[in-house]
CSV table of C-alpha atoms and ligand atoms in Angstrom, one decimal:
chain,number,residue,atom,x,y,z
A,291,MET,CA,29.0,-9.8,6.9
A,292,PHE,CA,26.9,-12.1,4.9
A,293,SER,CA,26.7,-12.0,1.2
A,294,LEU,CA,25.2,-14.2,-1.5
A,295,SER,CA,26.3,-14.6,-5.1
A,296,LEU,CA,24.1,-15.5,-7.9
A,297,SER,CA,26.8,-17.2,-9.8
A,298,SER,CA,27.3,-19.8,-7.2
A,299,LEU,CA,24.2,-21.9,-7.7
A,300,SER,CA,26.0,-25.0,-9.0
A,301,PHE,CA,24.8,-28.3,-7.6
A,302,LEU,CA,28.1,-30.0,-7.1
A,303,LEU,CA,27.0,-31.5,-3.8
A,304,PRO,CA,24.7,-34.4,-3.5
A,305,ILE,CA,21.1,-33.4,-3.1
A,306,LEU,CA,18.7,-35.2,-0.9
A,307,ILE,CA,15.2,-34.9,-2.0
A,308,TYR,CA,12.3,-35.0,0.5
A,309,ALA,CA,8.9,-35.2,-1.0
A,310,ALA,CA,5.9,-36.5,0.8
A,311,VAL,CA,7.7,-39.4,2.3
A,312,ALA,CA,10.0,-39.1,5.2
A,313,THR,CA,13.3,-40.9,5.1
A,314,ALA,CA,15.2,-42.3,8.0
A,315,SER,CA,18.7,-41.1,6.8
A,316,THR,CA,18.4,-37.5,7.9
A,317,GLN,CA,17.3,-37.0,11.5
A,318,PHE,CA,17.7,-33.2,11.6
A,319,ILE,CA,18.7,-30.2,9.6
A,320,LYS,CA,21.2,-27.7,10.9
A,321,LEU,CA,21.3,-24.2,9.3
A,322,PRO,CA,23.4,-21.2,10.2
A,323,LEU,CA,21.6,-18.2,11.5
A,324,LEU,CA,23.1,-15.0,10.2
A,325,HIS,CA,22.9,-11.8,12.2
A,326,LYS,CA,23.0,-8.2,11.2
A,327,THR,CA,23.3,-5.3,13.7
A,328,GLN,CA,22.8,-1.6,14.2
A,329,HIS,CA,21.0,0.2,16.9
A,330,PRO,CA,19.0,-2.4,18.8
A,331,ASN,CA,15.7,-0.7,18.2
A,332,GLN,CA,12.5,-2.5,18.9
A,333,ASN,CA,11.9,-4.8,16.0
A,334,SER,CA,8.9,-7.0,16.1
A,335,PHE,CA,7.6,-9.4,13.6
A,336,SER,CA,5.0,-10.7,15.9
A,337,ARG,CA,1.7,-11.3,14.3
A,338,SER,CA,-0.9,-8.7,15.2
A,339,HIS,CA,-4.3,-10.3,14.6
A,340,PRO,CA,-3.9,-14.0,15.3
A,341,HIS,CA,-6.7,-16.2,14.0
A,342,PRO,CA,-7.4,-19.8,14.8
A,343,HIS,CA,-6.1,-22.3,12.3
A,344,PRO,CA,-7.4,-25.8,11.5
A,345,HIS,CA,-5.2,-28.6,12.5
A,346,HIS,CA,-3.5,-30.9,10.1
A,347,HIS,CA,-1.8,-34.2,10.7
A,348,ARG,CA,1.5,-34.7,8.9
A,349,HIS,CA,4.4,-37.0,8.9
A,350,ARG,CA,7.3,-36.4,11.2
A,351,GLN,CA,11.1,-36.3,11.4
A,352,THR,CA,14.2,-33.5,11.8
A,353,LEU,CA,15.8,-30.6,10.0
A,354,LYS,CA,18.8,-28.4,11.0
A,355,SER,CA,19.7,-25.2,9.4
A,356,PRO,CA,22.2,-22.4,10.1
A,357,VAL,CA,20.8,-19.2,11.4
A,358,ILE,CA,22.2,-15.8,10.5
A,359,SER,CA,22.3,-13.0,12.9
A,360,GLY,CA,20.7,-9.8,11.7
A,361,ALA,CA,22.9,-7.5,13.7
A,362,PHE,CA,25.4,-6.4,11.1
A,363,ALA,CA,22.8,-5.0,8.8
A,364,GLY,CA,21.3,-3.0,11.6
A,365,SER,CA,18.2,-4.9,12.6
A,366,GLY,CA,19.1,-7.1,15.5
A,367,GLN,CA,17.5,-10.0,13.6
A,368,TYR,CA,18.6,-13.4,12.8
A,369,PHE,CA,18.4,-14.6,9.2
A,370,ILE,CA,18.2,-17.9,7.3
A,371,SER,CA,19.7,-18.3,3.9
A,372,LEU,CA,17.9,-20.6,1.5
A,373,HIS,CA,17.3,-21.1,-2.2
A,374,ILE,CA,13.8,-21.1,-3.8
A,375,GLY,CA,12.9,-22.3,-7.3
A,376,SER,CA,14.4,-24.1,-10.3
A,377,PRO,CA,17.0,-23.0,-11.0
A,378,PRO,CA,17.4,-22.0,-7.3
A,379,GLN,CA,17.4,-18.3,-6.4
A,380,PRO,CA,19.2,-17.3,-3.2
A,381,LEU,CA,17.2,-15.5,-0.6
A,382,LEU,CA,17.7,-14.3,3.0
A,383,LEU,CA,14.7,-14.6,5.5
A,384,VAL,CA,14.3,-13.3,9.0
A,385,ALA,CA,13.8,-16.2,11.4
A,386,ASP,CA,10.7,-15.4,13.4
A,387,THR,CA,9.1,-17.6,16.0
A,388,GLY,CA,6.4,-14.9,16.4
A,389,SER,CA,4.7,-15.5,13.1
A,390,ASP,CA,3.6,-18.4,10.9
A,391,LEU,CA,3.8,-17.4,7.2
A,392,ILE,CA,6.9,-17.9,5.2
A,393,TRP,CA,7.0,-15.3,2.5
A,394,VAL,CA,9.5,-13.7,0.1
A,395,LYS,CA,9.4,-10.5,-1.9
A,396,CYS,CA,8.3,-11.5,-5.4
A,397,SER,CA,8.4,-10.0,-8.8
A,398,ALA,CA,6.5,-11.2,-11.8
A,399,CYS,CA,8.9,-9.4,-14.2
A,400,ARG,CA,9.6,-11.1,-17.5
A,401,ASN,CA,12.6,-9.0,-18.3
A,402,CYS,CA,14.2,-8.7,-14.9
A,403,SER,CA,17.3,-6.9,-15.9
A,404,LEU,CA,16.2,-3.8,-13.9
A,405,HIS,CA,15.9,-5.9,-10.7
A,406,SER,CA,19.0,-5.9,-8.5
A,407,PRO,CA,20.0,-9.5,-8.1
A,408,ARG,CA,18.9,-11.4,-5.0
A,409,SER,CA,16.5,-8.7,-3.8
A,410,THR,CA,13.3,-10.5,-4.9
A,411,PHE,CA,12.2,-13.9,-6.0
A,412,LEU,CA,11.6,-13.8,-9.7
A,413,SER,CA,8.7,-16.2,-10.0
A,414,ARG,CA,8.6,-16.3,-13.8
A,415,HIS,CA,12.2,-17.4,-13.8
A,416,SER,CA,11.4,-20.6,-11.9
A,417,SER,CA,10.0,-23.6,-13.7
A,418,SER,CA,8.8,-25.1,-10.4
A,419,PHE,CA,6.8,-22.1,-9.2
A,420,TYR,CA,3.2,-23.0,-8.7
A,421,PRO,CA,0.6,-20.5,-7.3
A,422,HIS,CA,-2.2,-22.4,-5.6
A,423,HIS,CA,-5.7,-21.9,-7.0
A,424,CYS,CA,-8.0,-20.1,-4.6
A,425,PHE,CA,-10.4,-23.0,-4.7
A,426,GLN,CA,-7.9,-25.6,-3.7
A,427,SER,CA,-8.1,-26.9,-0.1
A,428,THR,CA,-4.6,-25.8,0.5
A,429,CYS,CA,-5.7,-22.3,0.0
A,430,ARG,CA,-9.0,-22.5,1.9
A,431,ASN,CA,-7.6,-24.5,4.9
A,432,LEU,CA,-4.1,-23.2,5.3
A,433,VAL,CA,-4.1,-19.5,4.6
A,434,PRO,CA,-5.0,-17.8,7.8
A,435,HIS,CA,-5.9,-14.6,6.0
A,436,PRO,CA,-7.3,-15.2,2.6
A,437,HIS,CA,-7.5,-12.0,0.7
A,438,PRO,CA,-10.9,-10.5,1.0
A,439,ASN,CA,-11.5,-10.9,-2.7
A,440,THR,CA,-14.0,-13.6,-3.4
A,441,CYS,CA,-12.7,-16.7,-5.0
A,442,ASN,CA,-14.0,-17.3,-8.5
A,443,HIS,CA,-13.7,-21.1,-8.9
A,444,THR,CA,-15.0,-21.0,-12.4
A,445,LYS,CA,-12.0,-19.0,-13.5
A,446,LEU,CA,-8.9,-21.0,-14.4
A,447,HIS,CA,-6.4,-18.5,-13.1
A,448,SER,CA,-7.8,-17.4,-9.8
A,449,PRO,CA,-4.8,-17.4,-7.5
A,450,CYS,CA,-4.9,-18.0,-3.8
A,451,ARG,CA,-4.4,-14.5,-2.5
A,452,TYR,CA,-3.2,-13.9,1.0
A,453,GLU,CA,-2.8,-10.9,3.2
A,454,TYR,CA,-0.6,-11.1,6.4
A,455,SER,CA,0.1,-8.3,8.9
A,456,TYR,CA,2.6,-7.8,11.7
A,457,ALA,CA,2.4,-6.1,15.1
A,458,ASP,CA,3.6,-2.8,13.8
A,459,GLY,CA,1.1,-2.7,10.9
A,460,SER,CA,3.5,-4.0,8.3
A,461,LEU,CA,1.7,-6.0,5.7
A,462,THR,CA,2.6,-8.5,3.0
A,463,SER,CA,0.1,-9.6,0.3
A,464,GLY,CA,0.4,-11.8,-2.8
A,465,PHE,CA,-0.1,-15.3,-3.9
A,466,PHE,CA,0.1,-18.3,-1.7
A,467,SER,CA,2.3,-20.7,-3.7
A,468,GLN,CA,4.3,-23.8,-3.9
A,469,GLU,CA,8.0,-24.2,-4.7
A,470,ILE,CA,11.1,-26.3,-4.3
A,471,ILE,CA,13.4,-25.0,-1.6
A,472,THR,CA,17.1,-25.9,-1.2
A,473,PHE,CA,19.3,-25.5,1.9
A,474,ASN,CA,23.0,-25.8,2.6
A,475,THR,CA,23.2,-27.5,5.9
A,476,THR,CA,26.2,-27.1,8.2
A,477,THR,CA,27.3,-30.6,7.2
A,478,ALA,CA,27.8,-29.3,3.6
A,479,GLN,CA,24.8,-31.2,2.4
A,480,GLN,CA,22.3,-29.7,0.1
A,481,LEU,CA,18.7,-30.6,1.1
A,482,GLN,CA,15.8,-30.1,-1.2
A,483,PHE,CA,12.1,-30.0,-0.3
A,484,LYS,CA,9.3,-30.1,-2.8
A,485,ASP,CA,5.8,-28.9,-2.3
A,486,PHE,CA,6.9,-26.2,0.0
A,487,ASN,CA,4.1,-23.6,0.7
A,488,PHE,CA,5.0,-20.0,0.9
A,489,GLY,CA,3.7,-16.5,0.2
A,490,CYS,CA,4.9,-14.8,-2.9
A,491,GLY,CA,4.7,-11.2,-1.7
A,492,PHE,CA,3.9,-8.8,-4.5
A,493,HIS,CA,2.9,-6.0,-2.2
A,494,ASN,CA,4.9,-5.4,1.0
A,495,SER,CA,4.6,-2.4,3.2
A,496,GLY,CA,5.3,-1.1,6.6
A,497,PRO,CA,8.4,-0.2,8.7
A,498,SER,CA,9.5,-3.6,9.8
A,499,ILE,CA,9.5,-5.2,6.4
A,500,THR,CA,10.6,-2.3,4.1
A,501,GLY,CA,12.6,0.0,6.3
A,502,GLY,CA,16.2,-0.1,7.3
A,503,SER,CA,15.4,-2.6,10.0
A,504,PHE,CA,14.6,-5.3,7.5
A,505,ASN,CA,18.1,-4.9,6.4
A,506,GLY,CA,18.7,-6.8,3.3
A,507,ALA,CA,16.3,-9.5,4.1
A,508,ASN,CA,14.0,-10.8,1.3
A,509,GLY,CA,11.2,-12.1,3.5
A,510,VAL,CA,10.3,-13.7,6.7
A,511,MET,CA,10.5,-17.4,7.8
A,512,GLY,CA,7.7,-17.9,10.2
A,513,LEU,CA,8.6,-20.5,12.8
A,514,GLY,CA,5.3,-20.2,14.8
A,515,ARG,CA,2.9,-22.9,15.8
A,516,GLY,CA,0.4,-22.6,12.9
A,517,PRO,CA,0.2,-25.2,10.1
A,518,ILE,CA,1.9,-23.1,7.4
A,519,SER,CA,5.0,-22.2,9.3
A,520,PHE,CA,8.5,-23.5,8.5
A,521,SER,CA,8.6,-25.5,11.7
A,522,SER,CA,5.2,-27.1,10.9
A,523,GLN,CA,5.8,-27.8,7.3
A,524,LEU,CA,9.3,-29.3,7.7
A,525,GLY,CA,9.1,-30.1,11.4
A,526,ARG,CA,6.7,-33.0,11.1
A,527,ARG,CA,9.3,-34.9,9.1
A,528,PHE,CA,11.8,-34.4,11.9
A,529,GLY,CA,10.0,-35.1,15.2
A,530,ASN,CA,8.1,-31.8,15.4
A,531,LYS,CA,10.9,-30.0,17.3
A,532,PHE,CA,13.3,-27.3,16.5
A,533,SER,CA,16.0,-25.5,18.5
A,534,TYR,CA,18.3,-22.6,18.1
A,535,CYS,CA,21.2,-20.9,19.8
A,536,LEU,CA,21.4,-17.2,19.3
A,537,MET,CA,25.0,-16.2,19.9
A,538,ASP,CA,26.1,-12.8,21.2
A,539,TYR,CA,26.9,-11.1,17.9
A,540,THR,CA,28.8,-8.3,19.6
A,541,LEU,CA,31.7,-10.7,20.2
A,542,SER,CA,34.5,-10.6,17.8
A,543,PRO,CA,34.7,-12.6,15.7
A,544,PRO,CA,30.9,-13.2,15.9
A,545,PRO,CA,30.2,-16.8,16.6
A,546,THR,CA,27.8,-18.7,14.4
A,547,SER,CA,24.3,-19.3,15.5
A,548,PHE,CA,22.2,-22.2,14.4
A,549,LEU,CA,18.7,-23.3,13.7
A,550,VAL,CA,18.1,-27.0,14.0
A,551,ILE,CA,15.0,-28.6,12.7
A,552,GLY,CA,14.6,-31.9,14.5
A,553,SER,CA,17.1,-32.8,17.2
A,554,GLU,CA,20.7,-33.7,16.9
A,555,GLN,CA,20.9,-37.4,17.9
A,556,ASN,CA,24.2,-37.2,19.8
A,557,ASP,CA,24.1,-35.6,23.2
A,558,VAL,CA,27.7,-34.6,22.7
A,559,VAL,CA,28.2,-32.4,25.7
A,560,GLY,CA,25.6,-33.9,28.0
A,561,VAL,CA,23.2,-31.0,27.2
A,562,ASN,CA,20.2,-33.2,28.0
A,563,SER,CA,21.2,-33.6,31.6
A,564,LYS,CA,21.6,-29.9,32.0
A,565,ILE,CA,18.6,-28.8,30.2
A,566,ASN,CA,15.7,-27.0,32.0
A,567,PHE,CA,12.1,-27.3,30.9
A,568,THR,CA,9.0,-25.2,31.1
A,569,PRO,CA,5.7,-26.0,29.5
A,570,LEU,CA,4.7,-24.3,26.3
A,571,LEU,CA,1.3,-22.9,27.0
A,572,MET,CA,-1.5,-22.6,24.4
A,573,ASN,CA,-3.6,-19.5,23.9
A,574,PRO,CA,-6.4,-20.5,21.6
A,575,ILE,CA,-6.9,-16.9,20.5
A,576,SER,CA,-3.2,-16.7,19.4
A,577,PRO,CA,-2.3,-20.1,18.2
A,578,THR,CA,0.8,-18.8,16.4
A,579,PHE,CA,2.8,-17.9,19.6
A,580,TYR,CA,4.9,-20.0,21.9
A,581,TYR,CA,3.7,-19.0,25.3
A,582,ILE,CA,5.6,-19.7,28.5
A,583,GLY,CA,4.5,-18.9,32.0
A,584,ILE,CA,6.5,-16.5,34.3
A,585,LYS,CA,5.8,-17.1,38.0
A,586,SER,CA,8.1,-14.5,39.5
A,587,VAL,CA,11.0,-12.2,38.8
A,588,TYR,CA,14.1,-11.7,41.0
A,589,VAL,CA,16.6,-8.9,41.0
A,590,ASP,CA,19.7,-9.8,42.9
A,591,ASP,CA,17.8,-12.8,44.3
A,592,VAL,CA,15.1,-10.6,45.8
A,593,LYS,CA,11.6,-11.6,44.6
A,594,LEU,CA,9.8,-8.6,43.2
A,595,ARG,CA,6.3,-7.8,44.3
A,596,ILE,CA,4.4,-8.4,41.1
A,597,ASN,CA,0.9,-9.7,41.2
A,598,PRO,CA,0.8,-13.1,39.4
A,599,SER,CA,-2.2,-12.0,37.4
A,600,VAL,CA,0.1,-9.6,35.5
A,601,TRP,CA,1.5,-12.7,33.8
A,602,SER,CA,-1.6,-14.6,33.1
A,603,ILE,CA,-3.6,-15.0,29.8
A,604,ASP,CA,-7.1,-13.7,30.3
A,605,GLU,CA,-10.4,-15.0,28.9
A,606,LEU,CA,-10.0,-12.7,25.9
A,607,GLY,CA,-6.5,-14.2,25.1
A,608,ASN,CA,-4.7,-11.0,26.2
A,609,GLY,CA,-1.5,-11.1,28.3
A,610,GLY,CA,0.8,-14.0,28.8
A,611,THR,CA,4.4,-14.2,27.7
A,612,ILE,CA,5.8,-15.4,24.4
A,613,ILE,CA,9.3,-16.3,23.3
A,614,ASP,CA,10.0,-14.6,20.1
A,615,SER,CA,13.2,-14.7,17.9
A,616,GLY,CA,11.9,-11.9,15.7
A,617,THR,CA,11.7,-9.2,18.4
A,618,THR,CA,14.9,-7.7,19.6
A,619,LEU,CA,14.1,-6.2,23.0
A,620,THR,CA,12.2,-7.7,25.9
A,621,LEU,CA,8.8,-6.2,26.3
A,622,LEU,CA,7.0,-6.6,29.6
A,623,ALA,CA,3.6,-5.9,31.0
A,624,GLU,CA,3.6,-2.4,32.5
A,625,PRO,CA,3.3,-3.4,36.2
A,626,ALA,CA,6.1,-5.9,35.9
A,627,TYR,CA,8.3,-3.5,34.0
A,628,ARG,CA,7.8,-0.8,36.6
A,629,GLU,CA,8.8,-3.1,39.4
A,630,ILE,CA,11.9,-4.3,37.5
A,631,LEU,CA,12.9,-0.8,36.5
A,632,THR,CA,12.5,0.4,40.1
A,633,ALA,CA,14.6,-2.4,41.4
A,634,PHE,CA,17.4,-1.7,38.9
A,635,LYS,CA,17.3,2.0,39.5
A,636,ARG,CA,17.7,1.5,43.2
A,637,ARG,CA,20.8,-0.7,42.8
A,638,VAL,CA,22.6,0.8,39.8
A,639,LYS,CA,24.6,3.7,41.1
A,640,LEU,CA,26.4,4.8,37.9
A,641,PRO,CA,25.9,8.3,36.5
A,642,SER,CA,23.3,8.9,33.8
A,643,PRO,CA,24.4,9.9,30.4
A,644,ALA,CA,24.3,13.6,29.5
A,645,GLU,CA,21.3,13.2,27.2
A,646,PRO,CA,18.4,10.7,27.8
A,647,ILE,CA,18.5,7.8,25.4
A,648,LEU,CA,15.3,7.5,23.3
A,649,GLY,CA,13.3,4.4,24.1
A,650,PHE,CA,15.1,3.4,27.3
A,651,ASP,CA,14.3,4.4,30.9
A,652,LEU,CA,17.5,3.4,32.5
A,653,CYS,CA,20.9,4.2,30.9
A,654,VAL,CA,24.3,4.7,32.5
A,655,ASN,CA,27.5,6.3,31.5
A,656,VAL,CA,30.1,3.6,31.9
A,657,SER,CA,33.1,5.7,31.0
A,658,GLY,CA,34.3,5.5,34.6
A,659,GLY,CA,34.7,1.8,35.1
A,660,LEU,CA,36.6,-1.0,33.5
A,661,SER,CA,33.8,-3.5,33.5
A,662,THR,CA,30.4,-2.8,35.0
A,663,SER,CA,28.6,-5.3,37.1
A,664,TYR,CA,24.8,-5.1,37.1
A,665,PRO,CA,22.3,-6.7,39.4
A,666,LYS,CA,21.4,-10.2,38.6
A,667,LEU,CA,18.1,-10.9,36.9
A,668,SER,CA,16.2,-14.1,36.9
A,669,PHE,CA,12.8,-15.4,35.9
A,670,GLU,CA,11.1,-18.3,37.8
A,671,LEU,CA,9.0,-20.2,35.2
A,672,VAL,CA,6.0,-22.5,35.4
A,673,GLY,CA,7.3,-25.9,36.4
A,674,GLY,CA,9.9,-24.5,38.7
A,675,SER,CA,12.8,-23.9,36.3
A,676,VAL,CA,14.7,-20.6,36.5
A,677,PHE,CA,16.0,-18.6,33.6
A,678,ARG,CA,19.1,-16.6,34.5
A,679,PRO,CA,20.3,-14.5,31.6
A,680,PRO,CA,23.8,-13.1,31.8
A,681,GLN,CA,23.9,-9.3,32.3
A,682,GLY,CA,24.9,-8.8,28.6
A,683,ASN,CA,21.4,-10.0,27.7
A,684,TYR,CA,19.6,-7.2,29.5
A,685,PHE,CA,22.2,-4.4,29.6
A,686,ILE,CA,23.3,-3.4,26.2
A,687,GLU,CA,25.6,-0.7,24.8
A,688,THR,CA,23.4,1.7,22.9
A,689,SER,CA,26.2,4.1,22.0
A,690,ASP,CA,29.8,4.5,23.0
A,691,LEU,CA,30.2,4.0,26.7
A,692,VAL,CA,26.4,4.2,27.3
A,693,GLU,CA,24.6,1.1,28.5
A,694,CYS,CA,20.8,0.7,28.9
A,695,LEU,CA,18.4,-1.7,30.4
A,696,ALA,CA,17.2,-3.5,27.3
A,697,MET,CA,13.5,-3.7,28.2
A,698,GLN,CA,10.4,-1.8,27.4
A,699,PRO,CA,6.9,-1.7,28.8
A,700,ILE,CA,3.9,-2.9,26.9
A,701,ASN,CA,0.3,-2.1,27.7
A,702,GLN,CA,-1.0,-5.4,29.0
A,703,GLU,CA,-4.4,-4.9,27.3
A,704,SER,CA,-2.9,-5.0,23.9
A,705,GLY,CA,-0.6,-7.9,23.7
A,706,PRO,CA,1.7,-10.5,25.4
A,707,SER,CA,4.9,-9.8,27.1
A,708,VAL,CA,7.8,-10.8,24.8
A,709,ILE,CA,11.1,-12.4,25.6
A,710,GLY,CA,13.1,-10.9,22.8
A,711,ASN,CA,16.2,-12.3,21.0
A,712,LEU,CA,18.7,-10.3,23.0
A,713,MET,CA,17.5,-11.9,26.2
A,714,GLN,CA,17.8,-15.3,24.6
A,715,GLN,CA,21.4,-15.0,23.6
A,716,GLY,CA,23.8,-17.7,24.6
A,717,PHE,CA,21.1,-20.3,25.4
A,718,LEU,CA,20.0,-23.3,23.5
A,719,PHE,CA,16.2,-23.2,23.2
A,720,GLU,CA,14.5,-26.3,22.1
A,721,PHE,CA,10.8,-26.0,21.1
A,722,ASP,CA,9.4,-29.5,21.5
A,723,ARG,CA,6.0,-29.1,19.9
A,724,ASP,CA,4.7,-32.6,20.5
A,725,ARG,CA,5.5,-32.5,24.2
A,726,SER,CA,4.5,-28.9,24.5
A,727,ARG,CA,7.6,-27.9,26.3
A,728,LEU,CA,10.5,-25.5,25.9
A,729,GLY,CA,13.9,-26.7,26.9
A,730,PHE,CA,16.7,-24.2,27.6
A,731,SER,CA,20.3,-24.6,28.6
A,732,ARG,CA,23.4,-22.4,28.8
A,733,HIS,CA,25.5,-25.4,27.9
A,734,GLY,CA,23.9,-26.2,24.6
A,735,CYS,CA,25.6,-23.6,22.3
A,736,ALA,CA,29.1,-25.0,22.1
A,737,ILE,CA,28.2,-27.7,19.7
A,738,PRO,CA,30.0,-27.0,16.4
B,7,NAG,C1,25.5,-23.6,-0.9
B,7,NAG,O1,26.7,-24.2,-1.2
B,7,NAG,C2,27.1,-24.1,-2.5
B,7,NAG,C3,28.4,-24.9,-2.7
B,7,NAG,O2,29.3,-24.7,-1.7
B,7,NAG,C4,27.3,-22.6,-2.8
B,7,NAG,O3,27.7,-22.4,-4.1
B,7,NAG,C5,26.1,-21.8,-2.5
B,7,NAG,O4,26.2,-20.4,-2.7
B,7,NAG,C6,25.6,-22.1,-1.1
B,7,NAG,N1,24.3,-21.5,-0.9
B,7,NAG,C7,24.0,-20.8,0.1
B,7,NAG,C8,22.6,-20.3,0.2
B,7,NAG,O5,24.7,-20.5,1.1
B,8,NAG,C1,15.3,-6.1,-21.1
B,8,NAG,O1,15.4,-4.7,-20.6
B,8,NAG,C2,16.6,-4.1,-21.0
B,8,NAG,C3,16.7,-2.7,-20.3
B,8,NAG,O2,15.5,-2.0,-20.5
B,8,NAG,C4,16.8,-4.0,-22.5
B,8,NAG,O3,18.0,-3.4,-22.8
B,8,NAG,C5,16.7,-5.4,-23.0
B,8,NAG,O4,16.7,-5.4,-24.4
B,8,NAG,C6,15.4,-6.2,-22.6
B,8,NAG,N1,15.5,-7.6,-23.0
B,8,NAG,C7,14.4,-8.2,-23.5
B,8,NAG,C8,14.7,-9.7,-23.8
B,8,NAG,O5,13.4,-7.7,-23.6
B,9,NAG,C1,30.3,10.2,30.5
B,9,NAG,O1,31.0,10.7,31.5
B,9,NAG,C2,32.3,11.3,31.1
B,9,NAG,C3,33.1,11.6,32.3
B,9,NAG,O2,32.3,12.4,33.2
B,9,NAG,C4,32.0,12.5,30.1
B,9,NAG,O3,33.2,13.0,29.7
B,9,NAG,C5,31.1,12.0,29.0
B,9,NAG,O4,30.8,13.0,28.1
B,9,NAG,C6,29.9,11.2,29.4
B,9,NAG,N1,29.2,10.7,28.3
B,9,NAG,C7,27.9,10.8,28.1
B,9,NAG,C8,27.3,10.2,26.9
B,9,NAG,O5,27.2,11.4,28.9
């Protein structure tokens, strides 16, 4: 269980300050990813209406931060803990590669005694809080969704309003602002970044950001490809790469997962020699997402008959496959899903549970066996590498002694297929944005 305490904000540790200039001393930042669990419902923070963003050139270097698994609080999400403001206020954000905006729940209260501590960012209680003016270039160029209100540049206090929505219709709106953020890295350093752009969300609505699945989170840390994301804002100081390992949070005690901005210099366990690569593909219609290309799917080494066009991105930008840390289950284009489901149904001979399990098409009653062995699943990717998840990544316990195939179909017309965070567990994934490639390895997660 993760908890934060307001009384523990003392700055006893040395603080490194990064402003506009990159320093050579820190090559990466490693942050723990916290996890909270419950029922692995389909959570998705993927952006719904992606818009093209202008490109900006920045400095480069590395940042590594611990990632917190969202499973204990019931969401199947991974969280990052950070501090915003002066004095710093602790907040917990969902780590999401499927969106760009970093935002936190905000309150403009003056007398905040009615606010439960650490549920919102109290902007008036920070001396470094700076809402951008709507006429500033930061607002006009960086905010993908400026609020429909017209900007009155003759008015002194005309804040940069944003509005940002997610795949399930959840919405956050507020002021696009600047602050100082502080992290505890795994090496017990405190790192501070000035001029950090984020959304101060005064109005937040919708199931995935207010309901139980948000689970104690105070906002979302977008790690997408757009210029306002965490990986873009900090990544350019750290070589424009980031990586993470999402560990199986059902293990006891749950292992720590990490987010690394930049790359750890030492190839301690020879990960580099064992790493597989596949190109990160670009979809100009959805520049937020990290697309990868699936060539074929195998169940028990038998190639399924799926038309390759099922995986492609069409002229309208529909289809394709993204890798998303903010979505729990894997969602596949209908024709591919049907083939995979059929192949599993043919091979899995265990009895069905007495009642069907809502949201899953293949569930089994495992009360009869000691340990169940499921058919092997593998994805052949563009470039020839093969992603072979262990069975625990695609068969999950949904209730006592009932296990289900952790995939759902999507209608290909309406969105990409999504490799969710359960499917990614136990692998190191490295998003190399400059080289446009995704590295993955089953041997990369053991690094302390
Ligand atoms: C960071 O470390 C300090 C000192 O150990 C601690 O007081 C503080 O709560 C930590 N902050 C977070 C966000 O973990
Ligand atoms: C803040 O609100 C509380 C509760 O309503 C009240 O008791 C307190 O006097 C207020 N403080 C200030 C400074 O207004
Ligand atoms: C699973 O099978 C066992 C043995 O037949 C039975 O007692 C139990 O109720 C079943 N569980 C479910 C959820 O169907």
